[in-house]
Amino acid sequence: MIAKIGRGANIIGALSYNQLKVDKENGEILTTHRIRETGNGNYTVAQLYHSFEPYLIANKRTEKPVLHISLNPDPRDKVSDENFKQIAKDYMERMGYGDQPYVVFKHTDIERTHIHIVSTCVDRSGKKLADNYEKLRSMDACRALEQKYKLIAATEKARNPKEEIFRPIDYRAANVKSQIASVIRHLPKYYQYQGLGTYNALLSLFNITAEEVKGEFHGQAKQGLVYFALNEQGEKASNPFKASRFGKHAGLDALQKHFEQSKEKMKVEPAKEILKKTIEIAIHTTSNETEFKKQLLEQGINTVVRRNQERRIYGISFIDHESRSVWNGSQLGKNLSANIFNDCWNEKTTQKQQDEIHDSMKILSQESINNVKLETEKPHALFDFLDKSQSTQSNTDFGFIENLGGLLPKTQGEDYEELTFANIMKKKRRRNGNKK
């Protein structure tokens, strides 16, 4: 079993992410602890939040008081709901969170059934609970629970010693070519992208870029691809490497086939709408580019912005590590095109204009939220470097679940509980708007 512990500041987002799956019949609430009961046994995000509210209000110092834990048995394990409940209870007690309020959600939208636990790491007096040696304690807890519930043990996959580690490359090292090779051989296996622009957006996370080259040989037009290493400023920092030096999979012909295959798959990608909605909400609830990127990164989404020499944004791409897909903003919707972000983040843009941009999002539309179907896929474990500061897991090829959040609760007429949440978010927006 693999455990991932994510930490954040937005419990509404963590609860909404899980509740959305329940609403779409891709999950259910298995059990709760220290959560107010409801008359019919069903919960809304607002009702769940009220049980956490005293803990969060009492907190004064902890920046990320929210826990979003995923427990992932091996896909071959057949775990009953009762065992899932006991596993969650045992894990929380072993980690020192047994007296905290928490909700256990079961996710069934992918082949590997697993559970998510939403809780808080501050007690009722606002004091942060000790998390010393959390990774080691979590691994020990998982090994003990594997034995207790007769689960398949998670073991580290043997790695070929000649295989380079899949991580951002160092252009200063002597083995730049092998570093590039280790990255580009993996990307087509795990990610979908429809063109060279989105491919380069993904490559940029690893300090690599690819360029198409055209020429003529014996009177015939020829096309090819070359790769460069990038420095910290995103500038070319190496000689070009011909794609042929990395094998056929790295060449233009293979990439174009991948582009076409991705285009067909992404036409029916159910995660597109949830990604779009998450980005719209991030624009609405942040006041600048830095906050926007940070909020999306906490939800497993990288943002790659392209600017010209005048610093005007001419392109923006989003890398969703949950659905393993890369999108240009304009592919998600006209309201997420580069021009919109350029105007939204331009200091010269008036507050009225920015409000009009935000209003155009219509992010709280009941109909648009109801039409969203979320499908979660696991990114490859080799992408762990993207979120090391907030994750806890053992090194296996099993993958991990990112800590998603950021979805506002649904509006339901004049429901006073939902209006409470709307007021909370309005206050947050006003605070962000006052920042200079």
PDB file of C-alpha atoms in Angstrom, residues 5-11 33-35 49 51-69 92 95-102 118-131 134:
ATOM      1  CA  ILE A   5       0.136  12.983   2.522  1.00  0.00           C
ATOM      2  CA  GLY A   6      -0.694  16.322   0.933  1.00  0.00           C
ATOM      3  CA  ARG A   7      -0.926  19.563   2.887  1.00  0.00           C
ATOM      4  CA  GLY A   8      -2.741  22.718   1.921  1.00  0.00           C
ATOM      5  CA  ALA A   9      -4.575  25.804   3.107  1.00  0.00           C
ATOM      6  CA  ASN A  10      -7.896  25.242   1.341  1.00  0.00           C
ATOM      7  CA  ILE A  11     -10.099  22.611   2.984  1.00  0.00           C
ATOM      8  CA  HIS A  33     -14.923  10.710  12.617  1.00  0.00           C
ATOM      9  CA  ARG A  34     -15.875  13.640  14.841  1.00  0.00           C
ATOM     10  CA  ILE A  35     -18.089  14.979  12.039  1.00  0.00           C
ATOM     11  CA  TYR A  49     -16.810  22.122   6.670  1.00  0.00           C
ATOM     12  CA  SER A  51     -16.995  20.253  11.743  1.00  0.00           C
ATOM     13  CA  PHE A  52     -13.541  21.480  10.753  1.00  0.00           C
ATOM     14  CA  GLU A  53     -14.290  25.174  11.256  1.00  0.00           C
ATOM     15  CA  PRO A  54     -13.423  25.424  14.998  1.00  0.00           C
ATOM     16  CA  TYR A  55     -10.007  23.877  14.372  1.00  0.00           C
ATOM     17  CA  LEU A  56      -9.226  26.180  11.440  1.00  0.00           C
ATOM     18  CA  ILE A  57     -10.471  29.326  13.185  1.00  0.00           C
ATOM     19  CA  ALA A  58      -8.337  28.546  16.252  1.00  0.00           C
ATOM     20  CA  ASN A  59      -5.240  28.135  14.083  1.00  0.00           C
ATOM     21  CA  LYS A  60      -3.097  31.275  13.947  1.00  0.00           C
ATOM     22  CA  ARG A  61       0.311  30.152  12.703  1.00  0.00           C
ATOM     23  CA  THR A  62       0.176  27.000  10.567  1.00  0.00           C
ATOM     24  CA  GLU A  63       0.085  28.022   6.891  1.00  0.00           C
ATOM     25  CA  LYS A  64      -1.116  24.634   5.645  1.00  0.00           C
ATOM     26  CA  PRO A  65      -3.423  23.137   8.260  1.00  0.00           C
ATOM     27  CA  VAL A  66      -5.317  20.855   5.861  1.00  0.00           C
ATOM     28  CA  LEU A  67      -4.423  17.178   5.416  1.00  0.00           C
ATOM     29  CA  HIS A  68      -5.431  15.342   2.249  1.00  0.00           C
ATOM     30  CA  ILE A  69      -4.208  11.759   2.496  1.00  0.00           C
ATOM     31  CA  MET A  92      -4.829   7.918  11.377  1.00  0.00           C
ATOM     32  CA  MET A  95       0.084   8.844  12.495  1.00  0.00           C
ATOM     33  CA  GLY A  96      -1.173  10.695  15.579  1.00  0.00           C
ATOM     34  CA  TYR A  97      -4.365  12.034  13.961  1.00  0.00           C
ATOM     35  CA  GLY A  98      -6.799   9.595  15.575  1.00  0.00           C
ATOM     36  CA  ASP A  99      -8.552  12.301  17.645  1.00  0.00           C
ATOM     37  CA  GLN A 100      -8.950  14.693  14.710  1.00  0.00           C
ATOM     38  CA  PRO A 101     -12.119  15.174  12.657  1.00  0.00           C
ATOM     39  CA  TYR A 102     -11.818  13.424   9.319  1.00  0.00           C
ATOM     40  CA  VAL A 118      -9.544  14.816   4.534  1.00  0.00           C
ATOM     41  CA  SER A 119      -8.551  16.123   7.952  1.00  0.00           C
ATOM     42  CA  THR A 120      -6.597  18.862   9.699  1.00  0.00           C
ATOM     43  CA  CYS A 121      -3.195  18.821  11.388  1.00  0.00           C
ATOM     44  CA  VAL A 122      -4.096  21.430  14.044  1.00  0.00           C
ATOM     45  CA  ASP A 123      -6.020  20.532  17.188  1.00  0.00           C
ATOM     46  CA  ARG A 124      -9.061  22.315  18.585  1.00  0.00           C
ATOM     47  CA  SER A 125      -6.866  24.869  20.346  1.00  0.00           C
ATOM     48  CA  GLY A 126      -5.102  25.679  17.078  1.00  0.00           C
ATOM     49  CA  LYS A 127      -1.844  23.923  17.963  1.00  0.00           C
ATOM     50  CA  LYS A 128      -0.072  22.070  15.163  1.00  0.00           C
ATOM     51  CA  LEU A 129       0.283  18.340  15.772  1.00  0.00           C
ATOM     52  CA  ALA A 130       3.806  16.936  15.651  1.00  0.00           C
ATOM     53  CA  ASP A 131       4.860  15.581  12.259  1.00  0.00           C
ATOM     54  CA  GLU A 134       6.360  11.673   9.063  1.00  0.00           C
TER      55      GLU A 134
END
